[in-house]
Coordinates of C-alpha atoms in Angstrom, one line a residue:
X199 CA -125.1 53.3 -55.3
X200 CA -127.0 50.4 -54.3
X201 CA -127.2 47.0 -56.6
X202 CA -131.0 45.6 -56.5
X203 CA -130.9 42.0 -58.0
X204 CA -132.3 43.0 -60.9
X205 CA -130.5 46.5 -62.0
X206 CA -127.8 45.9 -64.1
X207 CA -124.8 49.1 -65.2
X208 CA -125.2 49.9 -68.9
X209 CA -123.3 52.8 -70.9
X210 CA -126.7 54.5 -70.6
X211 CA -127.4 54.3 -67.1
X212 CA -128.3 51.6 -64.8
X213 CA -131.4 49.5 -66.4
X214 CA -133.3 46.5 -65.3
X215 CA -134.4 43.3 -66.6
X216 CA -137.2 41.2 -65.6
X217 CA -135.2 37.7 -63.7
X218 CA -132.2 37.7 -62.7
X219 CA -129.8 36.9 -65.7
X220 CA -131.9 38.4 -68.1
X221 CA -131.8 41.3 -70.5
X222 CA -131.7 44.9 -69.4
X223 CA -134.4 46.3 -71.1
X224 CA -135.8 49.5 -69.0
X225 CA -134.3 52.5 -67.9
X226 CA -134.2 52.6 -63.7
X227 CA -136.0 55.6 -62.5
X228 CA -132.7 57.4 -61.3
X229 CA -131.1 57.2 -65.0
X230 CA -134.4 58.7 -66.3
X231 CA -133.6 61.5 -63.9
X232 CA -130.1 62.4 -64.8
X233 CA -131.3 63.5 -68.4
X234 CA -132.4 66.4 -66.2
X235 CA -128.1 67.2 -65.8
X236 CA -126.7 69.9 -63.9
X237 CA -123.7 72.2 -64.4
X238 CA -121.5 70.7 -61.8
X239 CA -118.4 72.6 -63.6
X240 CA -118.3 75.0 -60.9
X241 CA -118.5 72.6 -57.8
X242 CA -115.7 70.2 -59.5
X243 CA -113.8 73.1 -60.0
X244 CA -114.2 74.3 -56.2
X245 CA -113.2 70.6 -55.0
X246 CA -110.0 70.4 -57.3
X247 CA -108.9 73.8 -55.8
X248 CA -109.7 72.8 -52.5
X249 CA -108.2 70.0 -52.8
X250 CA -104.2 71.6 -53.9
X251 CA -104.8 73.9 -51.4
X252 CA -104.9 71.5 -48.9
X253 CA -102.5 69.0 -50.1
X254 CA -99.6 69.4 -47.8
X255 CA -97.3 68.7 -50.3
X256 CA -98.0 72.2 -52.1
X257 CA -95.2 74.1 -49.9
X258 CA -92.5 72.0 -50.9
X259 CA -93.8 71.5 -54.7
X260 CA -94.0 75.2 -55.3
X261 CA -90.8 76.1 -57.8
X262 CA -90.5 72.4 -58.7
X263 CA -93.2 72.1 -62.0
X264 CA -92.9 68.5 -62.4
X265 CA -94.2 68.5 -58.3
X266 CA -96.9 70.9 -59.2
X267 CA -97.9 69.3 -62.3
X268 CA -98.3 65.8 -60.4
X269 CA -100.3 67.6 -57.8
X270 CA -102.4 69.3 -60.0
X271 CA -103.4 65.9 -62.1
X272 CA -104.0 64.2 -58.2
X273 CA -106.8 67.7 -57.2
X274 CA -108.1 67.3 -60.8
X275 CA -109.7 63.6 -59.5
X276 CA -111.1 65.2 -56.3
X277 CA -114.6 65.8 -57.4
X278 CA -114.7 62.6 -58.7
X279 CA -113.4 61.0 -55.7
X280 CA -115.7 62.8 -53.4
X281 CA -118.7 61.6 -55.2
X282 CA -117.3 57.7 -55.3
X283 CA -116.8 57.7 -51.9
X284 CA -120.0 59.7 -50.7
X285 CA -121.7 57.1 -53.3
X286 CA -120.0 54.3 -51.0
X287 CA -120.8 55.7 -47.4
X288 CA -124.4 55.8 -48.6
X289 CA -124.6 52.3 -49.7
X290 CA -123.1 51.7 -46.2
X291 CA -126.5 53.4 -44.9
X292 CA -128.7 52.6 -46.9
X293 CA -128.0 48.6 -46.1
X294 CA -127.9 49.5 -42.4
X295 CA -131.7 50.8 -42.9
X296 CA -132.7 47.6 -45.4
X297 CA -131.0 45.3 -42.5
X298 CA -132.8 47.4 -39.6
X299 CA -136.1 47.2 -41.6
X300 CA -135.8 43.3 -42.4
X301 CA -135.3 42.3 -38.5
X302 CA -138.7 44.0 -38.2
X303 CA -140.4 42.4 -40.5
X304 CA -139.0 39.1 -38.8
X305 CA -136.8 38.1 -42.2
X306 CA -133.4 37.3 -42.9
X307 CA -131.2 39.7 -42.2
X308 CA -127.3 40.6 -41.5
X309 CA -127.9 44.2 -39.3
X310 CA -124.8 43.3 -36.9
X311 CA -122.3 43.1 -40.2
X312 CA -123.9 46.5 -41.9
X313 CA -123.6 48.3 -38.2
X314 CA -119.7 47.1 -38.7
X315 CA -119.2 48.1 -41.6
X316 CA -120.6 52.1 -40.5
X317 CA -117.8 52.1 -37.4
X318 CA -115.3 50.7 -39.5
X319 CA -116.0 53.7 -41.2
X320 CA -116.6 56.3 -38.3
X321 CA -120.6 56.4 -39.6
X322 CA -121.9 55.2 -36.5
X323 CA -123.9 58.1 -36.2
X324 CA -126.0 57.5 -39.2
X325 CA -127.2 54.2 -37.8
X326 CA -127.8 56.0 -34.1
X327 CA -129.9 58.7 -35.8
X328 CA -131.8 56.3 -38.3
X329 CA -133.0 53.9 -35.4
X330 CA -134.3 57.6 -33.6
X331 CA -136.1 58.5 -37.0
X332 CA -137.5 54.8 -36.8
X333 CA -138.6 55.2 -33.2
X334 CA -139.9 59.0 -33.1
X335 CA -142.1 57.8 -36.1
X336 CA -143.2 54.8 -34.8
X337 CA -142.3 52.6 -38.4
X338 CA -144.3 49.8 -39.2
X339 CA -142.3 48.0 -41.9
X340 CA -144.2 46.6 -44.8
X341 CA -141.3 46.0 -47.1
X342 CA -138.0 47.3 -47.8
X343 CA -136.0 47.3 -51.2
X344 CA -139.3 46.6 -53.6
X345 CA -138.3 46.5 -56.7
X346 CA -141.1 48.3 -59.3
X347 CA -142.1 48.5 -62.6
X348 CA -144.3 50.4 -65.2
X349 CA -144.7 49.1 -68.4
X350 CA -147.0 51.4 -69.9
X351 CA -144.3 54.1 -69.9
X352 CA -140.9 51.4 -69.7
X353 CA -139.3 51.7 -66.6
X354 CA -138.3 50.0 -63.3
X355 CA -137.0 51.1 -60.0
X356 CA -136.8 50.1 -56.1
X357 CA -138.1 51.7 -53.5
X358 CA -136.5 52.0 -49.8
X359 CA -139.2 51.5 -47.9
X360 CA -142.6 50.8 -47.9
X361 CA -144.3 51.1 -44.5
X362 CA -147.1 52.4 -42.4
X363 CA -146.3 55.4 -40.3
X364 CA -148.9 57.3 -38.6
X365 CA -151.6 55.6 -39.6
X366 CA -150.9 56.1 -43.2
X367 CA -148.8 54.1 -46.2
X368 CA -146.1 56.0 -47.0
X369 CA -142.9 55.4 -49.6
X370 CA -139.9 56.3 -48.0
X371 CA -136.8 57.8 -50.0
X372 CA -133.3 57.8 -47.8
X373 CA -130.9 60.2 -48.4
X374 CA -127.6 60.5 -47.0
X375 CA -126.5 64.3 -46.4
X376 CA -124.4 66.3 -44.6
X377 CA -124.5 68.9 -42.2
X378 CA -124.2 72.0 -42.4
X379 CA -122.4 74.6 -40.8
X380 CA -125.3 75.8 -39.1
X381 CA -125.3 72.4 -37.3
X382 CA -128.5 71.3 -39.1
X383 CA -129.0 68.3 -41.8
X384 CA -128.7 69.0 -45.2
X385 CA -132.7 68.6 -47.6
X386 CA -132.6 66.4 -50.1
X387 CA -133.0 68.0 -53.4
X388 CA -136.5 68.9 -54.8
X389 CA -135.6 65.7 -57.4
X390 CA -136.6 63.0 -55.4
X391 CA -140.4 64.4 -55.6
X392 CA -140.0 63.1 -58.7
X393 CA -138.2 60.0 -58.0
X394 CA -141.0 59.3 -55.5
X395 CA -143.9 60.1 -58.3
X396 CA -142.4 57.6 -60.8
X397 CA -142.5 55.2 -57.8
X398 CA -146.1 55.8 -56.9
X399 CA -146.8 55.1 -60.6
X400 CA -145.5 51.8 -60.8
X401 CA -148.0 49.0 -61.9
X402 CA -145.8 45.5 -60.6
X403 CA -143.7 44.8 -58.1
X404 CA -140.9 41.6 -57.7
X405 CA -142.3 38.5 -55.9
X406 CA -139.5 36.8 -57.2
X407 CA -136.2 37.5 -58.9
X408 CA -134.8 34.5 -59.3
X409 CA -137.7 33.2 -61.3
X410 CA -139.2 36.6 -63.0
X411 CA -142.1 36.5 -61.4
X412 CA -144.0 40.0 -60.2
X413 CA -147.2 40.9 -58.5
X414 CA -149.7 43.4 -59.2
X415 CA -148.5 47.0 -57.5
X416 CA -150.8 47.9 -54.7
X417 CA -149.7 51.3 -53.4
X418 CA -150.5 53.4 -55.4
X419 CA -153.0 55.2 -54.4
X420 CA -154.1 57.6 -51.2
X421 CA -150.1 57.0 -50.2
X422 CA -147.6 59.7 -48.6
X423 CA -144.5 60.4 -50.2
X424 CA -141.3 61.0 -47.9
X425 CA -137.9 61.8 -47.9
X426 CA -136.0 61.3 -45.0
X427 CA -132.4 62.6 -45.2
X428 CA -130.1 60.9 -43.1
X429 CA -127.0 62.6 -41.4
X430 CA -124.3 61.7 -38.9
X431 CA -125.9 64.6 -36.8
X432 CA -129.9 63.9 -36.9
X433 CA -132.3 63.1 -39.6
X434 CA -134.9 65.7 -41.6
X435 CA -138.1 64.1 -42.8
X436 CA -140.2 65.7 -46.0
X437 CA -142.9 64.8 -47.4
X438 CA -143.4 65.6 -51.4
X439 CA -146.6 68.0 -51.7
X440 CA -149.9 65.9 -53.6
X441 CA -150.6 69.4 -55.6
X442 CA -146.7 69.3 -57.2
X443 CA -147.0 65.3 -58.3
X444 CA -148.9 66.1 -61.6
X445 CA -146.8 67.9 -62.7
X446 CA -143.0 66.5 -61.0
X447 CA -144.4 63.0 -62.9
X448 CA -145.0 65.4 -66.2
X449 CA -141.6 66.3 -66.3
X450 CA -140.1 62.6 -65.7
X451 CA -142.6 61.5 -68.5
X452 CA -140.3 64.0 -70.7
X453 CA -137.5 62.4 -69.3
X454 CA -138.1 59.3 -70.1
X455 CA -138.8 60.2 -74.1
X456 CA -135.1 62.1 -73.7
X457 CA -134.0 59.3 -72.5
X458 CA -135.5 56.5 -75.5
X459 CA -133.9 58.9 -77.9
X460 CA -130.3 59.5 -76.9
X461 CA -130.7 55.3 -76.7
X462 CA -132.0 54.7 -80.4
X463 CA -129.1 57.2 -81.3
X464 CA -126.4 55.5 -79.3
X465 CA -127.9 52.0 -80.8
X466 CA -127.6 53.2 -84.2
X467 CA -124.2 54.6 -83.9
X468 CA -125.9 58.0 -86.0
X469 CA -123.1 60.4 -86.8
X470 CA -122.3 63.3 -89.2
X471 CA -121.7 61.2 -92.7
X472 CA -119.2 63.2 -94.9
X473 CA -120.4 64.0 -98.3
X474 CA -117.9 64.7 -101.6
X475 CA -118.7 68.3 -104.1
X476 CA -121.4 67.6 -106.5
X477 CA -120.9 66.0 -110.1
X478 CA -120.0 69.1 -112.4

């Protein structure tokens, strides 16, 4: 996961303050999501088995227990893993795409060392297929990595990318994904219509970190939402529908109240207090 300047790692989540150095004091927009959790049980269990099965190891470990058992504790880690390093080839992208979009906007900007960093990796492809999303949709960059902020409900976020593209402003949302076996891209999930929402609701935006100073938010309004998944073997671009946003933004807004509470709990330290049998 990417750092913006202002986001800091809590117990709770990732939050962000107002400067840089300052106190964390709203949820991001991503932490308000993952109230919304999901029964990855199954999946973790899949990618543990997965992962003994293929261990080549197995063949010789089998009658040996204390073999197995070390095996066993390495394929427990493997969803885990997975997720780490899917969390890092994504940061690898998602500065390739920051870099690509700052060199546009004629700013400072490292794109030859991101564009290392992919083929030290083997992800050359993500940056080949990126710079043909960029070109088939003719993107004119307005700014990229803006962090946001909405204090009437208490939360901050940043946003990818904020650009014009055919003829319209639009938010843009990357997201690295596989392919699947079909050969195609994988979609994002439905989530980031909500992700975008809470984006499109923001009031400020950073003018500068360093000193705390924001600017009033000025998109808005009358923008298009997209998501634009990002795989080694081509890119998918979806836009989130106007009609959903009422209510996609309804359910963050309940989010963000789940959220508030599990933090007054976990500030309070509230627990079960164990009482003695009444006076006789």
């Amino acid at each position: 996961m990417t750092s913006p300047k202002l986001a800091i790692q809590t117990d709770l989540g990732r939050m962000y303050c107002r400067q840089v150095g300052g106190e964390a004091i709203v949820p991001s927009i991503t932490t308000v999501i993952s109230m919304d959790r999901l029964d990855l049980s199954g999946w973790a269990g899949y990618m543990a088995a997965k992962a003994l099965s293929d261990d080549h190891r197995l063949v010789h470990a089998v009658g040996d227990r204390r073999q197995l058992r070390s095996l066993i504790r390495d394929a427990a880690g493997a969803a885990e893993a997975y997720r780490d390093s899917a969390a890092a080839r994504g940061d690898r992208v998602h500065n390739y795409a920051e870099q690509r979009a700052l060199r546009a906007l004629d700013l400072e900007h490292d794109l030859e060392a991101a564009q290392a960093a992919l083929e030290a990796n083997n992800e050359l492809g993500f940056a080949r297929h990126f710079d043909q999303w960029w070109d088939d949709y003719n993107v004119q960059p307005i700014a990229a990595e803006v962090t946001v902020w909405n204090h009437s409900v208490g939360y901050a976020g940043t946003i990818d990318l904020v650009a014009q593209i055919g003829g319209r402003i639009c938010l843009v949302d990357y997201k690295t994904k596989n392919t699947d076996r079909d050969g195609f891209v994988k979609r994002p999930d439905d989530k980031v219509i909500m992700q975008l929402a809470a984006a499109c609701k923001a009031e400020e935006q950073v003018a500068d970190a360093e000193r705390g100073a924001w600017k009033e938010w000025g998109y808005g309004t009358d923008t298009m939402l997209l998501a634009v998944a990002l795989g080694e073997t081509g890119s998918r671009t979806f836009m989130a529908p106007p009609p959903a946003l009422p209510d996609y933004w309804s359910k963050f807004y309940a989010l963000r109240r789940d959220w508030e509470a599990a933090f007054k709990i976990a500030q309070s330290r509230a627990s079960l207090v164990e009482i003695t049998p009444p006076a006789q």
